[in-house]
C-alpha cells in the first residue's frame, strides 16, 4: 500500500500531499475538483501511460512550469517517483529509492489496477483496449510481463519501419523477428496463464449482487519458433499491409455474461460495468492469494450508479482487498463504509 503520496504540478494540483491508510481512501468533491487527477497520479506509479493514457505534457499543470512529479512512499522504506522535467516534458523520469530506473521496474514494487467511467465501453470498442486491460491484470501476477511487452512492441515497430523500405536488410529483419518471437511467446504465455487462473477464480464466484463473468483469450497463440516462422513467411504480406498481421498483439480478451449466457459486448451498459467490476474483484482476490498482497485499486465514480443495496455489497467485497481508492461527489455515497481515509477536494 501507499503510506504517502505527493503531487507536484499534476493537472490542477500545484502541490498536494496525502497520507492514506491501509484500507479505503475516499476522495470527495465537486465535479472538476481534481479527484480523478489524484487517481491518475497513482496510476502513473505503474508502467504505462496511466488511466487516461495521456501524453506526459498533458499531465503537467497548465499554468505551471511545464514538468510534474508524483512521489509515493510504500510502507516505511520504499519510495517511488515519476514525472517529467520542464526541459524535457515528453521524457518520463522514474526513480526507485532515489535511483534512476526504467518504468517497467515499477511493476516489481507496486501493482495498480483501475476502473473508470470511460472503461464502460471496453467490450464494444476495439480489441486494443481489452489487451491493455488484460496486460494490466497479468502485470500484477507477473511483473516481468512489462519488459516482454515493451521489447516486443519496440522490435515490432522497428520491423514495420524496415519493411517499408524498398530493399530491407534480411539479416536485420531476422534479428528483429527473433526478438519478437522471444518476447511475443513470453507475452502470450503470461496472458494465457492469467486468463486460466482468473477464469477459474471467476467460475468459483457465487451468484449475488454483482454479475458473474467468464473470460477467454482468442487469437494468435504459439511458441517462439512458430512466431518466428509466421513472421518470416509474412514479410511480403506485412509490407503491403504496413503492419504486422501475426502475433500476440492481435489477441483479444473475450468476456461472457454467465447469467445471461451471452457475450459482454451485447449486454447493457449497466451489465458491462458490473462484469468489469466482477473481473477486477476476482482478480484482486487472486493476486492476494498468489502474490500475498492485493493490488492497489483505483475506482473512479464506482458508487455513483449503484443502488444502496449494491453499494453496501460492493464495499463489503472490497474491504478485505487492501488499499482501495474511490471517488465520488458526495460523502453520503460511502455511508456504508465504517472506516476510511477521507479526503475532501
mmCIF file of C-alpha atoms in Angstrom:
data_model
loop_
_atom_site.group_PDB
_atom_site.id
_atom_site.type_symbol
_atom_site.label_atom_id
_atom_site.label_comp_id
_atom_site.label_asym_id
_atom_site.label_seq_id
_atom_site.Cartn_x
_atom_site.Cartn_y
_atom_site.Cartn_z
ATOM 1 C CA UNK A 1 0.000 0.000 0.000
ATOM 2 C CA UNK A 2 0.957 3.643 -0.277
ATOM 3 C CA UNK A 3 1.569 5.425 3.016
ATOM 4 C CA UNK A 4 2.290 8.846 1.485
ATOM 5 C CA UNK A 5 1.536 10.457 -1.878
ATOM 6 C CA UNK A 6 2.927 13.807 -3.036
ATOM 7 C CA UNK A 7 1.761 15.537 -6.225
ATOM 8 C CA UNK A 8 3.624 18.488 -7.712
ATOM 9 C CA UNK A 9 2.122 20.366 -10.672
ATOM 10 C CA UNK A 10 -0.129 17.442 -11.632
ATOM 11 C CA UNK A 11 -3.164 18.612 -13.627
ATOM 12 C CA UNK A 12 -4.951 21.140 -11.345
ATOM 13 C CA UNK A 13 -2.872 20.301 -8.255
ATOM 14 C CA UNK A 14 0.089 22.633 -7.720
ATOM 15 C CA UNK A 15 1.019 20.802 -4.515
ATOM 16 C CA UNK A 16 -0.925 18.078 -2.733
ATOM 17 C CA UNK A 17 0.157 15.634 -0.025
ATOM 18 C CA UNK A 18 -1.988 12.699 1.083
ATOM 19 C CA UNK A 19 -1.297 10.212 3.877
ATOM 20 C CA UNK A 20 -3.638 7.307 3.023
ATOM 21 C CA UNK A 21 -4.476 4.472 5.352
ATOM 22 C CA UNK A 22 -4.374 0.765 4.630
ATOM 23 C CA UNK A 23 -7.997 0.335 3.561
ATOM 24 C CA UNK A 24 -10.462 2.645 1.845
ATOM 25 C CA UNK A 25 -9.229 6.029 0.614
ATOM 26 C CA UNK A 26 -12.224 8.131 -0.406
ATOM 27 C CA UNK A 27 -11.852 11.387 -2.330
ATOM 28 C CA UNK A 28 -14.933 13.583 -2.470
ATOM 29 C CA UNK A 29 -15.648 16.952 -4.036
ATOM 30 C CA UNK A 30 -17.493 18.743 -6.789
ATOM 31 C CA UNK A 31 -17.018 17.908 -10.445
ATOM 32 C CA UNK A 32 -13.724 19.395 -11.586
ATOM 33 C CA UNK A 33 -12.153 19.382 -8.122
ATOM 34 C CA UNK A 34 -9.390 17.034 -9.279
ATOM 35 C CA UNK A 35 -10.449 13.714 -7.784
ATOM 36 C CA UNK A 36 -9.705 11.699 -10.921
ATOM 37 C CA UNK A 37 -6.438 13.596 -11.293
ATOM 38 C CA UNK A 38 -5.275 12.086 -8.000
ATOM 39 C CA UNK A 39 -6.170 8.589 -9.209
ATOM 40 C CA UNK A 40 -4.311 9.262 -12.452
ATOM 41 C CA UNK A 41 -1.236 10.254 -10.451
ATOM 42 C CA UNK A 42 -1.337 6.943 -8.563
ATOM 43 C CA UNK A 43 -1.798 5.046 -11.834
ATOM 44 C CA UNK A 44 1.420 6.603 -13.155
ATOM 45 C CA UNK A 45 3.308 4.732 -10.425
ATOM 46 C CA UNK A 46 2.897 1.670 -12.650
ATOM 47 C CA UNK A 47 4.336 1.037 -16.140
ATOM 48 C CA UNK A 48 2.376 2.569 -18.987
ATOM 49 C CA UNK A 49 0.561 5.820 -19.598
ATOM 50 C CA UNK A 50 -1.854 5.758 -16.683
ATOM 51 C CA UNK A 51 -5.615 5.552 -16.531
ATOM 52 C CA UNK A 52 -6.195 8.322 -19.085
ATOM 53 C CA UNK A 53 -3.374 7.195 -21.422
ATOM 54 C CA UNK A 54 -2.412 10.854 -21.660
ATOM 55 C CA UNK A 55 0.790 12.313 -23.045
ATOM 56 C CA UNK A 56 3.128 13.449 -20.276
ATOM 57 C CA UNK A 57 2.781 17.096 -21.306
ATOM 58 C CA UNK A 58 -0.978 16.834 -20.699
ATOM 59 C CA UNK A 59 -0.437 15.687 -17.111
ATOM 60 C CA UNK A 60 1.609 18.775 -16.219
ATOM 61 C CA UNK A 61 -0.345 21.663 -14.674
ATOM 62 C CA UNK A 62 -1.488 24.032 -17.401
ATOM 63 C CA UNK A 63 -0.210 27.210 -15.748
ATOM 64 C CA UNK A 64 2.761 25.513 -14.124
ATOM 65 C CA UNK A 65 6.451 25.407 -15.092
ATOM 66 C CA UNK A 66 5.956 22.573 -17.601
ATOM 67 C CA UNK A 67 7.055 19.470 -15.722
ATOM 68 C CA UNK A 68 5.352 17.468 -12.989
ATOM 69 C CA UNK A 69 6.147 14.970 -10.269
ATOM 70 C CA UNK A 70 4.438 12.121 -8.452
ATOM 71 C CA UNK A 71 6.205 10.653 -5.422
ATOM 72 C CA UNK A 72 4.993 7.928 -3.097
ATOM 73 C CA UNK A 73 6.194 6.001 -0.084
ATOM 74 C CA UNK A 74 5.304 2.343 0.352
ATOM 75 C CA UNK A 75 5.372 1.342 3.993
ATOM 76 C CA UNK A 76 8.395 2.925 5.613
ATOM 77 C CA UNK A 77 11.285 2.132 3.298
ATOM 78 C CA UNK A 78 10.398 2.136 -0.419
ATOM 79 C CA UNK A 79 9.978 5.342 -2.417
ATOM 80 C CA UNK A 80 8.677 5.535 -5.961
ATOM 81 C CA UNK A 81 8.785 8.682 -8.061
ATOM 82 C CA UNK A 82 7.890 9.534 -11.634
ATOM 83 C CA UNK A 83 7.257 12.607 -13.712
ATOM 84 C CA UNK A 84 8.753 14.793 -16.399
ATOM 85 C CA UNK A 85 11.149 17.723 -16.356
ATOM 86 C CA UNK A 86 10.147 21.102 -17.751
ATOM 87 C CA UNK A 87 13.155 20.905 -20.079
ATOM 88 C CA UNK A 88 12.036 17.513 -21.450
ATOM 89 C CA UNK A 89 8.232 17.379 -20.971
ATOM 90 C CA UNK A 90 7.735 14.204 -23.047
ATOM 91 C CA UNK A 91 10.517 12.182 -21.422
ATOM 92 C CA UNK A 92 9.408 10.137 -18.441
ATOM 93 C CA UNK A 93 11.686 10.024 -15.420
ATOM 94 C CA UNK A 94 11.426 7.182 -12.901
ATOM 95 C CA UNK A 95 13.274 6.763 -9.617
ATOM 96 C CA UNK A 96 13.059 3.942 -7.095
ATOM 97 C CA UNK A 97 14.583 4.680 -3.704
ATOM 98 C CA UNK A 98 16.250 7.700 -5.318
ATOM 99 C CA UNK A 99 17.996 5.756 -8.084
ATOM 100 C CA UNK A 100 17.095 6.047 -11.794
ATOM 101 C CA UNK A 101 15.108 3.073 -13.074
ATOM 102 C CA UNK A 102 13.167 2.016 -16.180
ATOM 103 C CA UNK A 103 9.405 2.400 -15.909
ATOM 104 C CA UNK A 104 8.984 -1.380 -16.243
ATOM 105 C CA UNK A 105 10.735 -1.781 -12.860
ATOM 106 C CA UNK A 106 7.759 -0.126 -11.148
ATOM 107 C CA UNK A 107 5.769 -3.336 -11.655
ATOM 108 C CA UNK A 108 8.158 -5.185 -9.354
ATOM 109 C CA UNK A 109 7.239 -2.838 -6.491
ATOM 110 C CA UNK A 110 3.583 -1.976 -6.942
ATOM 111 C CA UNK A 111 0.568 -3.460 -8.720
ATOM 112 C CA UNK A 112 -2.147 -0.954 -9.665
ATOM 113 C CA UNK A 113 -5.484 -1.659 -11.329
ATOM 114 C CA UNK A 114 -8.247 0.795 -12.149
ATOM 115 C CA UNK A 115 -11.800 1.193 -13.349
ATOM 116 C CA UNK A 116 -13.026 4.476 -14.811
ATOM 117 C CA UNK A 117 -16.317 5.538 -16.443
ATOM 118 C CA UNK A 118 -14.512 5.608 -19.802
ATOM 119 C CA UNK A 119 -13.956 1.852 -19.492
ATOM 120 C CA UNK A 120 -17.697 1.192 -19.667
ATOM 121 C CA UNK A 121 -17.203 0.884 -23.450
ATOM 122 C CA UNK A 122 -14.349 -1.620 -23.139
ATOM 123 C CA UNK A 123 -16.364 -4.558 -24.515
ATOM 124 C CA UNK A 124 -17.746 -2.709 -27.542
ATOM 125 C CA UNK A 125 -14.625 -0.905 -28.734
ATOM 126 C CA UNK A 126 -11.501 -2.172 -30.493
ATOM 127 C CA UNK A 127 -9.542 -5.125 -29.102
ATOM 128 C CA UNK A 128 -6.539 -2.957 -28.179
ATOM 129 C CA UNK A 129 -8.235 -1.642 -25.054
ATOM 130 C CA UNK A 130 -9.077 -5.152 -23.886
ATOM 131 C CA UNK A 131 -5.478 -6.276 -24.450
ATOM 132 C CA UNK A 132 -4.217 -3.364 -22.355
ATOM 133 C CA UNK A 133 -6.710 -4.284 -19.641
ATOM 134 C CA UNK A 134 -5.549 -7.910 -19.720
ATOM 135 C CA UNK A 135 -1.907 -6.837 -19.636
ATOM 136 C CA UNK A 136 -2.606 -4.793 -16.506
ATOM 137 C CA UNK A 137 -4.175 -7.893 -14.909
ATOM 138 C CA UNK A 138 -1.193 -10.006 -15.968
ATOM 139 C CA UNK A 139 1.312 -7.463 -14.702
ATOM 140 C CA UNK A 140 0.023 -7.786 -11.148
ATOM 141 C CA UNK A 141 0.760 -11.516 -11.231
ATOM 142 C CA UNK A 142 3.930 -11.463 -13.356
ATOM 143 C CA UNK A 143 5.919 -8.187 -13.152
ATOM 144 C CA UNK A 144 8.287 -9.299 -15.932
ATOM 145 C CA UNK A 145 5.346 -9.044 -18.338
ATOM 146 C CA UNK A 146 6.016 -5.302 -18.693
ATOM 147 C CA UNK A 147 9.510 -5.863 -20.061
ATOM 148 C CA UNK A 148 8.367 -8.509 -22.530
ATOM 149 C CA UNK A 149 5.580 -6.246 -23.747
ATOM 150 C CA UNK A 150 7.840 -3.213 -24.162
ATOM 151 C CA UNK A 151 10.542 -5.160 -26.003
ATOM 152 C CA UNK A 152 8.058 -6.915 -28.273
ATOM 153 C CA UNK A 153 6.415 -3.607 -29.244
ATOM 154 C CA UNK A 154 9.783 -1.917 -29.847
ATOM 155 C CA UNK A 155 11.004 -4.751 -32.099
ATOM 156 C CA UNK A 156 7.692 -4.765 -33.996
ATOM 157 C CA UNK A 157 7.862 -1.010 -34.633
ATOM 158 C CA UNK A 158 11.415 -1.386 -35.976
ATOM 159 C CA UNK A 159 10.379 -4.317 -38.172
ATOM 160 C CA UNK A 160 7.428 -2.372 -39.612
ATOM 161 C CA UNK A 161 9.701 0.568 -40.435
ATOM 162 C CA UNK A 162 12.262 -1.745 -42.027
ATOM 163 C CA UNK A 163 9.621 -3.485 -44.156
ATOM 164 C CA UNK A 164 8.542 -0.091 -45.503
ATOM 165 C CA UNK A 165 11.973 0.350 -47.132
ATOM 166 C CA UNK A 166 12.452 -0.642 -50.802
ATOM 167 C CA UNK A 167 15.057 -3.330 -50.035
ATOM 168 C CA UNK A 168 15.039 -4.183 -46.320
ATOM 169 C CA UNK A 169 18.104 -5.919 -44.894
ATOM 170 C CA UNK A 170 17.218 -9.595 -44.451
ATOM 171 C CA UNK A 171 19.669 -10.165 -41.573
ATOM 172 C CA UNK A 172 18.338 -7.187 -39.647
ATOM 173 C CA UNK A 173 14.771 -8.381 -40.255
ATOM 174 C CA UNK A 174 15.685 -11.816 -38.931
ATOM 175 C CA UNK A 175 17.237 -10.299 -35.802
ATOM 176 C CA UNK A 176 14.132 -8.207 -35.116
ATOM 177 C CA UNK A 177 11.875 -11.200 -35.726
ATOM 178 C CA UNK A 178 13.937 -13.249 -33.285
ATOM 179 C CA UNK A 179 13.348 -10.582 -30.629
ATOM 180 C CA UNK A 180 9.634 -10.534 -31.411
ATOM 181 C CA UNK A 181 9.490 -14.314 -31.253
ATOM 182 C CA UNK A 182 11.226 -14.473 -27.871
ATOM 183 C CA UNK A 183 9.229 -11.751 -26.160
ATOM 184 C CA UNK A 184 5.988 -12.424 -28.034
ATOM 185 C CA UNK A 185 5.890 -16.051 -26.923
ATOM 186 C CA UNK A 186 6.514 -14.979 -23.318
ATOM 187 C CA UNK A 187 3.825 -12.314 -23.631
ATOM 188 C CA UNK A 188 1.275 -14.804 -24.918
ATOM 189 C CA UNK A 189 2.133 -17.450 -22.323
ATOM 190 C CA UNK A 190 1.809 -14.988 -19.423
ATOM 191 C CA UNK A 191 -1.544 -13.744 -20.680
ATOM 192 C CA UNK A 192 -2.863 -17.274 -21.020
ATOM 193 C CA UNK A 193 -1.722 -18.220 -17.516
ATOM 194 C CA UNK A 194 -3.511 -15.163 -16.161
ATOM 195 C CA UNK A 195 -6.689 -15.870 -18.121
ATOM 196 C CA UNK A 196 -6.747 -19.501 -17.000
ATOM 197 C CA UNK A 197 -6.238 -18.654 -13.320
ATOM 198 C CA UNK A 198 -8.674 -15.742 -13.350
ATOM 199 C CA UNK A 199 -11.356 -17.680 -15.218
ATOM 200 C CA UNK A 200 -11.081 -20.427 -12.612
ATOM 201 C CA UNK A 201 -11.479 -17.809 -9.885
ATOM 202 C CA UNK A 202 -14.483 -16.289 -11.660
ATOM 203 C CA UNK A 203 -16.096 -19.708 -12.033
ATOM 204 C CA UNK A 204 -15.942 -20.167 -8.270
ATOM 205 C CA UNK A 205 -17.701 -16.857 -7.561
ATOM 206 C CA UNK A 206 -21.212 -17.308 -6.132
ATOM 207 C CA UNK A 207 -24.271 -15.666 -7.639
ATOM 208 C CA UNK A 208 -25.028 -12.393 -5.897
ATOM 209 C CA UNK A 209 -25.405 -8.669 -6.374
ATOM 210 C CA UNK A 210 -22.532 -8.453 -8.870
ATOM 211 C CA UNK A 211 -22.733 -10.050 -12.313
ATOM 212 C CA UNK A 212 -20.874 -13.286 -12.997
ATOM 213 C CA UNK A 213 -18.319 -13.333 -15.801
ATOM 214 C CA UNK A 214 -16.174 -15.874 -17.625
ATOM 215 C CA UNK A 215 -13.162 -14.958 -19.768
ATOM 216 C CA UNK A 216 -11.109 -16.455 -22.599
ATOM 217 C CA UNK A 217 -8.269 -15.331 -24.862
ATOM 218 C CA UNK A 218 -8.749 -15.558 -28.613
ATOM 219 C CA UNK A 219 -6.289 -15.003 -31.422
ATOM 220 C CA UNK A 220 -2.721 -15.988 -32.155
ATOM 221 C CA UNK A 221 -1.007 -18.409 -29.794
ATOM 222 C CA UNK A 222 2.196 -20.379 -30.092
ATOM 223 C CA UNK A 223 5.820 -20.714 -29.120
ATOM 224 C CA UNK A 224 8.757 -18.641 -30.268
ATOM 225 C CA UNK A 225 9.653 -20.896 -33.180
ATOM 226 C CA UNK A 226 6.111 -20.739 -34.546
ATOM 227 C CA UNK A 227 6.029 -16.965 -34.299
ATOM 228 C CA UNK A 228 9.432 -16.555 -35.940
ATOM 229 C CA UNK A 229 8.265 -18.749 -38.843
ATOM 230 C CA UNK A 230 4.989 -16.826 -39.216
ATOM 231 C CA UNK A 231 6.855 -13.517 -39.271
ATOM 232 C CA UNK A 232 9.394 -14.692 -41.842
ATOM 233 C CA UNK A 233 6.708 -16.074 -44.158
ATOM 234 C CA UNK A 234 4.561 -12.974 -43.692
ATOM 235 C CA UNK A 235 7.094 -10.323 -44.722
ATOM 236 C CA UNK A 236 5.588 -9.604 -48.143
ATOM 237 C CA UNK A 237 2.047 -9.522 -46.755
ATOM 238 C CA UNK A 238 3.043 -7.317 -43.812
ATOM 239 C CA UNK A 239 4.959 -4.920 -46.052
ATOM 240 C CA UNK A 240 1.863 -4.494 -48.231
ATOM 241 C CA UNK A 241 -0.377 -4.001 -45.175
ATOM 242 C CA UNK A 242 2.027 -1.600 -43.486
ATOM 243 C CA UNK A 243 1.774 -3.525 -40.209
ATOM 244 C CA UNK A 244 2.481 -6.923 -38.664
ATOM 245 C CA UNK A 245 -0.504 -9.264 -39.018
ATOM 246 C CA UNK A 246 0.606 -12.208 -36.861
ATOM 247 C CA UNK A 247 1.496 -12.261 -33.194
ATOM 248 C CA UNK A 248 0.111 -11.710 -29.694
ATOM 249 C CA UNK A 249 -0.705 -8.069 -30.500
ATOM 250 C CA UNK A 250 -3.659 -9.492 -32.457
ATOM 251 C CA UNK A 251 -5.185 -11.333 -29.487
ATOM 252 C CA UNK A 252 -8.490 -10.382 -27.884
ATOM 253 C CA UNK A 253 -9.974 -10.862 -24.416
ATOM 254 C CA UNK A 254 -13.454 -12.384 -24.697
ATOM 255 C CA UNK A 255 -15.862 -11.903 -21.784
ATOM 256 C CA UNK A 256 -19.166 -13.729 -21.307
ATOM 257 C CA UNK A 257 -22.083 -12.700 -19.097
ATOM 258 C CA UNK A 258 -22.746 -16.031 -17.353
ATOM 259 C CA UNK A 259 -26.216 -15.261 -16.014
ATOM 260 C CA UNK A 260 -27.448 -14.148 -19.457
ATOM 261 C CA UNK A 261 -25.334 -16.664 -21.436
ATOM 262 C CA UNK A 262 -24.263 -14.036 -23.947
ATOM 263 C CA UNK A 263 -21.161 -12.029 -24.891
ATOM 264 C CA UNK A 264 -20.426 -8.974 -22.782
ATOM 265 C CA UNK A 265 -20.446 -6.864 -25.954
ATOM 266 C CA UNK A 266 -24.204 -7.412 -26.278
ATOM 267 C CA UNK A 267 -25.000 -6.692 -22.619
ATOM 268 C CA UNK A 268 -26.451 -3.413 -21.392
ATOM 269 C CA UNK A 269 -24.158 -0.620 -20.216
ATOM 270 C CA UNK A 270 -25.029 -1.375 -16.590
ATOM 271 C CA UNK A 271 -24.336 -5.082 -17.086
ATOM 272 C CA UNK A 272 -20.995 -4.351 -18.738
ATOM 273 C CA UNK A 273 -19.993 -2.160 -15.803
ATOM 274 C CA UNK A 274 -20.963 -4.971 -13.411
ATOM 275 C CA UNK A 275 -18.971 -7.527 -15.442
ATOM 276 C CA UNK A 276 -15.876 -5.337 -15.341
ATOM 277 C CA UNK A 277 -16.278 -4.923 -11.620
ATOM 278 C CA UNK A 278 -16.653 -8.681 -11.166
ATOM 279 C CA UNK A 279 -13.406 -9.275 -13.073
ATOM 280 C CA UNK A 280 -11.490 -6.678 -11.072
ATOM 281 C CA UNK A 281 -12.718 -8.042 -7.742
ATOM 282 C CA UNK A 282 -11.909 -11.649 -8.635
ATOM 283 C CA UNK A 283 -8.506 -10.583 -9.924
ATOM 284 C CA UNK A 284 -7.659 -8.653 -6.747
ATOM 285 C CA UNK A 285 -8.590 -11.701 -4.684
ATOM 286 C CA UNK A 286 -6.479 -13.909 -6.960
ATOM 287 C CA UNK A 287 -3.445 -11.630 -6.668
ATOM 288 C CA UNK A 288 -3.801 -11.512 -2.888
ATOM 289 C CA UNK A 289 -3.834 -15.309 -2.779
ATOM 290 C CA UNK A 290 -0.970 -15.857 -5.240
ATOM 291 C CA UNK A 291 1.355 -12.934 -4.540
ATOM 292 C CA UNK A 292 0.473 -12.318 -0.918
ATOM 293 C CA UNK A 293 -0.673 -8.722 -1.414
ATOM 294 C CA UNK A 294 -3.596 -7.274 -3.305
ATOM 295 C CA UNK A 295 -3.090 -4.621 -5.979
ATOM 296 C CA UNK A 296 -3.900 -1.004 -5.220
ATOM 297 C CA UNK A 297 -7.371 -0.473 -6.699
ATOM 298 C CA UNK A 298 -8.445 2.845 -8.221
ATOM 299 C CA UNK A 299 -12.218 3.033 -8.685
ATOM 300 C CA UNK A 300 -13.404 6.275 -10.246
ATOM 301 C CA UNK A 301 -17.088 7.100 -9.593
ATOM 302 C CA UNK A 302 -17.763 3.422 -8.944
ATOM 303 C CA UNK A 303 -20.646 4.039 -6.498
ATOM 304 C CA UNK A 304 -22.482 6.715 -8.466
ATOM 305 C CA UNK A 305 -24.837 4.408 -10.385
ATOM 306 C CA UNK A 306 -25.367 1.678 -7.788
ATOM 307 C CA UNK A 307 -28.382 1.491 -5.517
ATOM 308 C CA UNK A 308 -27.728 1.393 -1.723
ATOM 309 C CA UNK A 309 -28.000 -2.412 -1.515
ATOM 310 C CA UNK A 310 -25.454 -2.983 -4.278
ATOM 311 C CA UNK A 311 -23.153 -0.287 -2.892
ATOM 312 C CA UNK A 312 -23.145 -1.973 0.507
ATOM 313 C CA UNK A 313 -22.433 -5.357 -1.104
ATOM 314 C CA UNK A 314 -19.599 -3.861 -3.136
ATOM 315 C CA UNK A 315 -17.946 -2.202 -0.136
ATOM 316 C CA UNK A 316 -18.171 -5.446 1.842
ATOM 317 C CA UNK A 317 -16.431 -7.264 -1.007
ATOM 318 C CA UNK A 318 -13.746 -4.586 -1.288
ATOM 319 C CA UNK A 319 -12.993 -4.317 2.434
ATOM 320 C CA UNK A 320 -10.541 -7.266 2.635
ATOM 321 C CA UNK A 321 -8.695 -6.268 -0.535
ATOM 322 C CA UNK A 322 -6.185 -3.815 0.867
ATOM 323 C CA UNK A 323 -5.911 -0.222 -0.302
ATOM 324 C CA UNK A 324 -8.877 0.879 -2.402
ATOM 325 C CA UNK A 325 -9.059 4.457 -3.719
ATOM 326 C CA UNK A 326 -12.539 5.694 -4.677
ATOM 327 C CA UNK A 327 -14.007 8.981 -5.836
ATOM 328 C CA UNK A 328 -17.470 10.494 -5.547
ATOM 329 C CA UNK A 329 -19.194 13.841 -5.481
ATOM 330 C CA UNK A 330 -20.852 13.199 -2.101
ATOM 331 C CA UNK A 331 -19.662 11.529 1.081
ATOM 332 C CA UNK A 332 -23.160 10.102 1.554
ATOM 333 C CA UNK A 333 -22.464 7.643 -1.278
ATOM 334 C CA UNK A 334 -19.978 5.916 1.030
ATOM 335 C CA UNK A 335 -22.058 5.919 4.231
ATOM 336 C CA UNK A 336 -21.859 2.112 4.429
ATOM 337 C CA UNK A 337 -18.089 2.313 4.970
ATOM 338 C CA UNK A 338 -17.203 2.298 8.665
ATOM 339 C CA UNK A 339 -13.552 3.294 8.410
ATOM 340 C CA UNK A 340 -11.681 5.160 5.677
ATOM 341 C CA UNK A 341 -9.203 7.897 4.908
ATOM 342 C CA UNK A 342 -11.483 10.781 3.908
ATOM 343 C CA UNK A 343 -10.070 13.438 1.582
ATOM 344 C CA UNK A 344 -12.153 16.426 0.540
ATOM 345 C CA UNK A 345 -11.047 18.329 -2.552
#
